[in-house]
Structure formats: structure tokens, C-alpha cells
N, CA and C atoms as an extended XYZ file, in Angstrom:
348
Properties=species:S:1:pos:R:3:atomname:S:1:resname:S:1:resid:I:1 pbc="F F F"
N         0.823       -1.179        0.000 N   UNK     1
C         0.000        0.000        0.000 CA  UNK     1
C         0.868        1.245        0.000 C   UNK     1
N         1.897        1.229        0.823 N   UNK     2
C         2.787        2.391        0.915 CA  UNK     2
C         3.451        2.655       -0.438 C   UNK     2
N         3.891        1.594       -1.120 N   UNK     3
C         4.547        1.756       -2.421 CA  UNK     3
C         3.594        2.374       -3.437 C   UNK     3
N         2.336        1.950       -3.451 N   UNK     4
C         1.359        2.533       -4.368 CA  UNK     4
C         1.145        4.009       -4.044 C   UNK     4
N         1.038        4.314       -2.770 N   UNK     5
C         0.826        5.705       -2.358 CA  UNK     5
C         2.009        6.581       -2.759 C   UNK     5
N         3.215        6.061       -2.606 N   UNK     6
C         4.406        6.838       -2.971 CA  UNK     6
C         4.486        7.076       -4.472 C   UNK     6
N         3.872        6.186       -5.265 N   UNK     7
C         3.816        6.385       -6.716 CA  UNK     7
C         2.680        7.320       -7.103 C   UNK     7
N         1.899        7.786       -6.121 N   UNK     8
C         0.796        8.695       -6.396 CA  UNK     8
C        -0.515        8.002       -6.696 C   UNK     8
N        -0.574        6.703       -6.476 N   UNK     9
C        -1.775        5.916       -6.756 CA  UNK     9
C        -2.576        5.736       -5.461 C   UNK     9
N        -2.971        6.861       -4.831 N   UNK    10
C        -3.640        6.821       -3.530 CA  UNK    10
C        -4.976        6.093       -3.593 C   UNK    10
N        -5.734        6.344       -4.632 N   UNK    11
C        -7.071        5.762       -4.744 CA  UNK    11
C        -7.008        4.246       -4.730 C   UNK    11
N        -6.149        3.678       -5.556 N   UNK    12
C        -6.069        2.226       -5.608 CA  UNK    12
C        -5.413        1.649       -4.365 C   UNK    12
N        -4.452        2.345       -3.810 N   UNK    13
C        -3.776        1.847       -2.611 CA  UNK    13
C        -4.786        1.640       -1.486 C   UNK    13
N        -5.602        2.631       -1.236 N   UNK    14
C        -6.574        2.541       -0.158 CA  UNK    14
C        -7.715        1.588       -0.508 C   UNK    14
N        -8.254        1.689       -1.698 N   UNK    15
C        -9.382        0.815       -2.063 CA  UNK    15
C        -8.964       -0.652       -2.102 C   UNK    15
N        -7.767       -0.928       -2.589 N   UNK    16
C        -7.284       -2.322       -2.600 CA  UNK    16
C        -7.145       -2.856       -1.176 C   UNK    16
N        -6.606       -2.039       -0.284 N   UNK    17
C        -6.450       -2.479        1.107 CA  UNK    17
C        -7.818       -2.736        1.748 C   UNK    17
N        -8.757       -1.836        1.553 N   UNK    18
C       -10.075       -2.009        2.158 CA  UNK    18
C       -10.771       -3.244        1.606 C   UNK    18
N       -10.651       -3.485        0.322 N   UNK    19
C       -11.243       -4.684       -0.283 CA  UNK    19
C       -10.588       -5.946        0.272 C   UNK    19
N        -9.261       -5.945        0.342 N   UNK    20
C        -8.539       -7.113        0.844 CA  UNK    20
C        -8.813       -7.360        2.322 C   UNK    20
N        -9.041       -6.290        3.077 N   UNK    21
C        -9.278       -6.426        4.515 CA  UNK    21
C       -10.565       -7.181        4.815 C   UNK    21
N       -11.540       -7.067        3.948 N   UNK    22
C       -12.824       -7.735        4.192 CA  UNK    22
C       -12.681       -9.241        4.299 C   UNK    22
N       -11.643       -9.812        3.726 N   UNK    23
C       -11.450      -11.258        3.796 CA  UNK    23
C       -10.238      -11.676        4.606 C   UNK    23
N        -9.679      -10.755        5.374 N   UNK    24
C        -8.445      -11.063        6.086 CA  UNK    24
C        -8.478      -10.553        7.524 C   UNK    24
N        -8.517      -11.473        8.457 N   UNK    25
C        -8.529      -11.069        9.874 CA  UNK    25
C        -7.289      -10.276       10.284 C   UNK    25
N        -6.098      -10.649        9.815 N   UNK    26
C        -4.923       -9.838       10.184 CA  UNK    26
C        -5.043       -8.396        9.695 C   UNK    26
N        -5.547       -8.195        8.491 N   UNK    27
C        -5.719       -6.828        7.987 CA  UNK    27
C        -6.789       -6.078        8.765 C   UNK    27
N        -7.833       -6.769        9.171 N   UNK    28
C        -8.893       -6.120        9.947 CA  UNK    28
C        -8.398       -5.625       11.304 C   UNK    28
N        -7.272       -6.159       11.771 N   UNK    29
C        -6.706       -5.725       13.052 CA  UNK    29
C        -5.821       -4.484       12.930 C   UNK    29
N        -5.563       -4.023       11.701 N   UNK    30
C        -4.747       -2.823       11.517 CA  UNK    30
C        -5.443       -1.609       12.112 C   UNK    30
N        -4.679       -0.786       12.795 N   UNK    31
C        -5.233        0.462       13.320 CA  UNK    31
C        -5.440        1.437       12.169 C   UNK    31
N        -6.570        2.141       12.202 N   UNK    32
C        -6.870        3.035       11.080 CA  UNK    32
C        -5.890        4.198       10.999 C   UNK    32
N        -5.311        4.602       12.116 N   UNK    33
C        -4.345        5.700       12.032 CA  UNK    33
C        -3.094        5.252       11.277 C   UNK    33
N        -2.743        3.977       11.394 N   UNK    34
C        -1.581        3.460       10.650 CA  UNK    34
C        -1.884        3.352        9.148 C   UNK    34
N        -3.127        3.015        8.832 N   UNK    35
C        -3.530        2.954        7.426 CA  UNK    35
C        -3.423        4.347        6.809 C   UNK    35
N        -3.937        5.346        7.511 N   UNK    36
C        -3.838        6.719        7.006 CA  UNK    36
C        -2.387        7.150        6.866 C   UNK    36
N        -1.580        6.791        7.827 N   UNK    37
C        -0.159        7.151        7.785 CA  UNK    37
C         0.509        6.552        6.547 C   UNK    37
N         0.185        5.316        6.235 N   UNK    38
C         0.778        4.664        5.067 CA  UNK    38
C         0.233        5.249        3.763 C   UNK    38
N        -1.056        5.524        3.729 N   UNK    39
C        -1.676        5.998        2.491 CA  UNK    39
C        -1.375        7.459        2.194 C   UNK    39
N        -1.368        8.297        3.222 N   UNK    40
C        -1.259        9.732        2.998 CA  UNK    40
C         0.004       10.352        3.581 C   UNK    40
N         0.819        9.544        4.256 N   UNK    41
C         2.071       10.019        4.846 CA  UNK    41
C         1.850       11.158        5.833 C   UNK    41
N         0.743       11.092        6.584 N   UNK    42
C         0.461       12.101        7.603 CA  UNK    42
C         1.169       11.750        8.904 C   UNK    42
N         1.390       12.757        9.731 N   UNK    43
C         2.011       12.548       11.039 CA  UNK    43
C         1.093       11.707       11.917 C   UNK    43
N         1.687       10.988       12.865 N   UNK    44
C         0.923       10.127       13.765 CA  UNK    44
C        -0.156       10.912       14.494 C   UNK    44
N         0.188       12.072       15.032 N   UNK    45
C        -0.787       12.876       15.778 CA  UNK    45
C        -1.959       13.290       14.890 C   UNK    45
N        -1.677       13.638       13.653 N   UNK    46
C        -2.732       14.021       12.717 CA  UNK    46
C        -3.643       12.836       12.424 C   UNK    46
N        -3.044       11.678       12.197 N   UNK    47
C        -3.823       10.471       11.908 CA  UNK    47
C        -4.727       10.104       13.083 C   UNK    47
N        -4.203       10.187       14.280 N   UNK    48
C        -5.006        9.851       15.463 CA  UNK    48
C        -6.101       10.893       15.680 C   UNK    48
N        -5.837       12.146       15.333 N   UNK    49
C        -6.865       13.188       15.456 CA  UNK    49
C        -8.007       12.900       14.486 C   UNK    49
N        -7.688       12.493       13.271 N   UNK    50
C        -8.736       12.151       12.305 CA  UNK    50
C        -9.562       10.974       12.807 C   UNK    50
N        -8.910        9.981       13.385 N   UNK    51
C        -9.634        8.835       13.942 CA  UNK    51
C       -10.534        9.285       15.088 C   UNK    51
N       -10.025       10.193       15.929 N   UNK    52
C       -10.810       10.702       17.065 CA  UNK    52
C       -12.033       11.488       16.580 C   UNK    52
N       -11.847       12.309       15.549 N   UNK    53
C       -12.958       13.084       14.987 CA  UNK    53
C       -14.012       12.140       14.410 C   UNK    53
N       -13.580       11.171       13.615 N   UNK    54
C       -14.513       10.211       13.022 CA  UNK    54
C       -15.261        9.436       14.103 C   UNK    54
N       -14.548        9.029       15.136 N   UNK    55
C       -15.182        8.301       16.236 CA  UNK    55
C       -16.247        9.163       16.900 C   UNK    55
N       -15.919       10.419       17.157 N   UNK    56
C       -16.878       11.328       17.780 CA  UNK    56
C       -18.119       11.514       16.934 C   UNK    56
N       -17.949       11.666       15.622 N   UNK    57
C       -19.098       11.816       14.728 CA  UNK    57
C       -19.958       10.569       14.710 C   UNK    57
N       -19.357        9.423       15.043 N   UNK    58
C       -20.088        8.155       15.028 CA  UNK    58
C       -20.543        7.724       16.416 C   UNK    58
N       -20.413        8.620       17.398 N   UNK    59
C       -20.899        8.329       18.739 CA  UNK    59
C       -20.014        7.424       19.562 C   UNK    59
N       -18.727        7.377       19.242 N   UNK    60
C       -17.783        6.538       19.972 CA  UNK    60
C       -16.844        7.446       20.754 C   UNK    60
N       -16.461        7.032       21.954 N   UNK    61
C       -15.545        7.809       22.781 CA  UNK    61
C       -14.239        8.058       22.038 C   UNK    61
N       -13.883        9.312       21.869 N   UNK    62
C       -12.670        9.681       21.159 CA  UNK    62
C       -11.395        9.209       21.816 C   UNK    62
N       -11.447        8.871       23.085 N   UNK    63
C       -10.258        8.398       23.799 CA  UNK    63
C        -9.769        7.069       23.224 C   UNK    63
N       -10.629        6.352       22.570 N   UNK    64
C       -10.274        5.054       21.980 CA  UNK    64
C        -9.725        5.202       20.573 C   UNK    64
N        -9.583        6.401       20.066 N   UNK    65
C        -9.238        6.630       18.661 CA  UNK    65
C        -7.965        5.904       18.234 C   UNK    65
N        -6.966        5.848       19.082 N   UNK    66
C        -5.714        5.197       18.731 CA  UNK    66
C        -5.822        3.694       18.585 C   UNK    66
N        -6.891        3.119       19.104 N   UNK    67
C        -7.047        1.661       19.046 CA  UNK    67
C        -8.099        1.216       18.030 C   UNK    67
N        -8.707        2.145       17.306 N   UNK    68
C        -9.723        1.774       16.328 CA  UNK    68
C        -9.070        1.052       15.146 C   UNK    68
N        -9.704       -0.006       14.700 N   UNK    69
C        -9.140       -0.867       13.660 CA  UNK    69
C        -9.985       -0.819       12.387 C   UNK    69
N        -9.466       -1.467       11.344 N   UNK    70
C       -10.237       -1.589       10.117 CA  UNK    70
C       -11.524       -2.364       10.353 C   UNK    70
N       -11.528       -3.296       11.291 N   UNK    71
C       -12.759       -4.029       11.603 CA  UNK    71
C       -13.831       -3.060       12.085 C   UNK    71
N       -13.462       -2.117       12.934 N   UNK    72
C       -14.401       -1.098       13.409 CA  UNK    72
C       -14.851       -0.221       12.241 C   UNK    72
N       -13.895        0.212       11.438 N   UNK    73
C       -14.175        1.125       10.338 CA  UNK    73
C       -15.106        0.511        9.299 C   UNK    73
N       -14.909       -0.766        9.008 N   UNK    74
C       -15.648       -1.438        7.936 CA  UNK    74
C       -16.844       -2.245        8.428 C   UNK    74
N       -17.229       -2.064        9.676 N   UNK    75
C       -18.368       -2.800       10.229 CA  UNK    75
C       -19.604       -2.529        9.370 C   UNK    75
N       -20.102       -3.560        8.711 N   UNK    76
C       -21.192       -3.381        7.748 CA  UNK    76
C       -22.500       -2.932        8.389 C   UNK    76
N       -22.621       -3.088        9.703 N   UNK    77
C       -23.852       -2.654       10.374 CA  UNK    77
C       -24.014       -1.139       10.346 C   UNK    77
N       -22.935       -0.407       10.083 N   UNK    78
C       -23.016        1.057       10.053 CA  UNK    78
C       -23.361        1.588        8.674 C   UNK    78
N       -23.445        0.712        7.681 N   UNK    79
C       -23.786        1.141        6.336 CA  UNK    79
C       -22.760        2.074        5.711 C   UNK    79
N       -21.517        1.976        6.147 N   UNK    80
C       -20.458        2.820        5.592 CA  UNK    80
C       -20.296        4.158        6.290 C   UNK    80
N       -21.074        4.416        7.337 N   UNK    81
C       -21.015        5.714        8.019 CA  UNK    81
C       -19.641        5.974        8.653 C   UNK    81
N       -19.044        4.964        9.239 N   UNK    82
C       -17.735        5.155        9.871 CA  UNK    82
C       -16.662        5.445        8.830 C   UNK    82
N       -16.686        4.698        7.747 N   UNK    83
C       -15.727        4.923        6.666 CA  UNK    83
C       -15.906        6.334        6.095 C   UNK    83
N       -17.143        6.737        5.881 N   UNK    84
C       -17.417        8.075        5.346 CA  UNK    84
C       -16.935        9.158        6.314 C   UNK    84
N       -17.164        8.976        7.596 N   UNK    85
C       -16.730        9.963        8.591 CA  UNK    85
C       -15.208       10.071        8.620 C   UNK    85
N       -14.532        8.943        8.564 N   UNK    86
C       -13.063        8.938        8.586 CA  UNK    86
C       -12.501        9.626        7.354 C   UNK    86
N       -13.032        9.287        6.183 N   UNK    87
C       -12.552        9.902        4.948 CA  UNK    87
C       -12.848       11.398        4.915 C   UNK    87
N       -13.993       11.815        5.462 N   UNK    88
C       -14.310       13.237        5.514 CA  UNK    88
C       -13.359       13.959        6.464 C   UNK    88
N       -13.061       13.359        7.604 N   UNK    89
C       -12.120       13.975        8.550 CA  UNK    89
C       -10.752       14.177        7.896 C   UNK    89
N       -10.293       13.201        7.147 N   UNK    90
C        -9.012       13.321        6.435 CA  UNK    90
C        -9.119       14.409        5.369 C   UNK    90
N       -10.189       14.380        4.601 N   UNK    91
C       -10.367       15.332        3.493 CA  UNK    91
C       -10.401       16.771        3.966 C   UNK    91
N       -11.022       17.016        5.108 N   UNK    92
C       -11.141       18.388        5.602 CA  UNK    92
C        -9.802       18.993        5.978 C   UNK    92
N        -8.794       18.166        6.199 N   UNK    93
C        -7.454       18.661        6.558 CA  UNK    93
C        -6.486       18.701        5.386 C   UNK    93
N        -6.867       18.144        4.244 N   UNK    94
C        -5.948       18.128        3.101 CA  UNK    94
C        -5.663       19.557        2.647 C   UNK    94
N        -4.403       19.783        2.262 N   UNK    95
C        -3.980       21.116        1.810 CA  UNK    95
C        -3.628       21.082        0.329 C   UNK    95
N        -3.879       22.193       -0.340 N   UNK    96
C        -3.492       22.305       -1.745 CA  UNK    96
C        -2.065       22.844       -1.833 C   UNK    96
N        -1.585       23.077       -3.038 N   UNK    97
C        -0.209       23.535       -3.255 CA  UNK    97
C         0.056       24.907       -2.638 C   UNK    97
N        -1.004       25.670       -2.389 N   UNK    98
C        -0.853       27.014       -1.827 CA  UNK    98
C        -1.066       27.045       -0.308 C   UNK    98
N        -1.275       25.883        0.301 N   UNK    99
C        -1.458       25.802        1.741 CA  UNK    99
C        -2.892       25.974        2.197 C   UNK    99
N        -3.810       26.177        1.264 N   UNK   100
C        -5.230       26.292        1.613 CA  UNK   100
C        -5.866       24.918        1.700 C   UNK   100
N        -7.065       24.888        2.215 N   UNK   101
C        -7.779       23.612        2.303 CA  UNK   101
C        -8.205       23.167        0.916 C   UNK   101
N        -7.819       21.969        0.550 N   UNK   102
C        -8.092       21.451       -0.794 CA  UNK   102
C        -9.547       21.039       -0.966 C   UNK   102
N       -10.190       20.634        0.112 N   UNK   103
C       -11.567       20.147        0.039 CA  UNK   103
C       -12.452       21.078        0.853 C   UNK   103
N       -13.403       21.672        0.211 N   UNK   104
C       -14.347       22.561        0.884 CA  UNK   104
C       -15.762       22.103        0.593 C   UNK   104
N       -16.587       22.145        1.614 N   UNK   105
C       -17.989       21.830        1.449 CA  UNK   105
C       -18.707       23.084        0.951 C   UNK   105
N       -19.753       22.919        0.176 N   UNK   106
C       -20.501       24.090       -0.254 CA  UNK   106
C       -21.386       24.563        0.895 C   UNK   106
N       -21.652       25.845        0.916 N   UNK   107
C       -22.485       26.416        1.974 CA  UNK   107
C       -21.701       26.591        3.255 C   UNK   107
N       -22.394       26.820        4.367 N   UNK   108
C       -21.714       26.988        5.654 CA  UNK   108
C       -20.931       25.726        6.013 C   UNK   108
N       -19.782       25.901        6.602 N   UNK   109
C       -18.927       24.760        6.947 CA  UNK   109
C       -19.144       24.368        8.412 C   UNK   109
N       -19.942       23.330        8.661 N   UNK   110
C       -20.176       22.912       10.042 CA  UNK   110
C       -18.961       22.241       10.684 C   UNK   110
N       -17.930       21.989        9.875 N   UNK   111
C       -16.751       21.303       10.372 CA  UNK   111
C       -15.568       22.239       10.574 C   UNK   111
N       -15.770       23.536       10.440 N   UNK   112
C       -14.679       24.506       10.525 CA  UNK   112
C       -13.892       24.353       11.827 C   UNK   112
N       -14.547       24.010       12.902 N   UNK   113
C       -13.880       23.910       14.201 CA  UNK   113
C       -12.952       22.699       14.316 C   UNK   113
N       -13.027       21.745       13.399 N   UNK   114
C       -12.162       20.572       13.498 CA  UNK   114
C       -10.980       20.641       12.530 C   UNK   114
N       -10.946       21.648       11.680 N   UNK   115
C        -9.826       21.781       10.744 CA  UNK   115
C        -8.564       22.202       11.484 C   UNK   115
N        -7.423       21.707       10.989 N   UNK   116
C        -6.158       22.096       11.633 CA  UNK   116
C        -5.640       23.381       11.029 C   UNK   116
């Protein structure tokens, strides 16, 4: 996954891992902050903050953010809500070449307080 990400193939790196994780217990035990670190090369603190934000949006105690795994993220009972929350938390912090936020929601930004 890291090699694909370093080649700029972020979409396939992450989607391939998520697809493969559905059939692999060892992959399901990966912490989501480590997955983000490998895919996007973000700092550990940033990755754990994104996990904490996603957990909070999904009604889970943010103190557990460092221990959340792909099994938690991909739990089919949530209908993809956890995965969507995690990806949105990451997206809201992405920066463009000029240092501005690369991803902006239209209309008022209810997430402005969680941006770094």
C-alpha cells in the first residue's frame, strides 16, 4: 500500500487495502491511524486526530481513537457511516499547493472547528 501511495496511486492503494481487509482477519486488526499514515504520509498525531474526529461523529468515545481498527471502520452494520466519517475527517485537513484547504464543502462549513 505504501509503495502505491508513494507512486501517487492513492485511490487504488486505499481501495485495494479495504477490499482485501474484508477477507483477512490480520488486515482487519490494523489500526486506522496506521492505514492513514501509510496511504497519505500524515504525522501520527494528525492520523489519530482524524480517527478521534470520526469516532466522535459516530458516537464513539474519542479516547479510543488510537485503538480503532479496520474491523471497526468497515463494520457493515453502520452502512459505511464510519468509513465516510473517517474519509471526511481526512479530506477536511488536506492542503493544496498554496497551503489552503483542498476540500471545501458548499455552503456553511459545520466542520470549521475541526480543521487544523
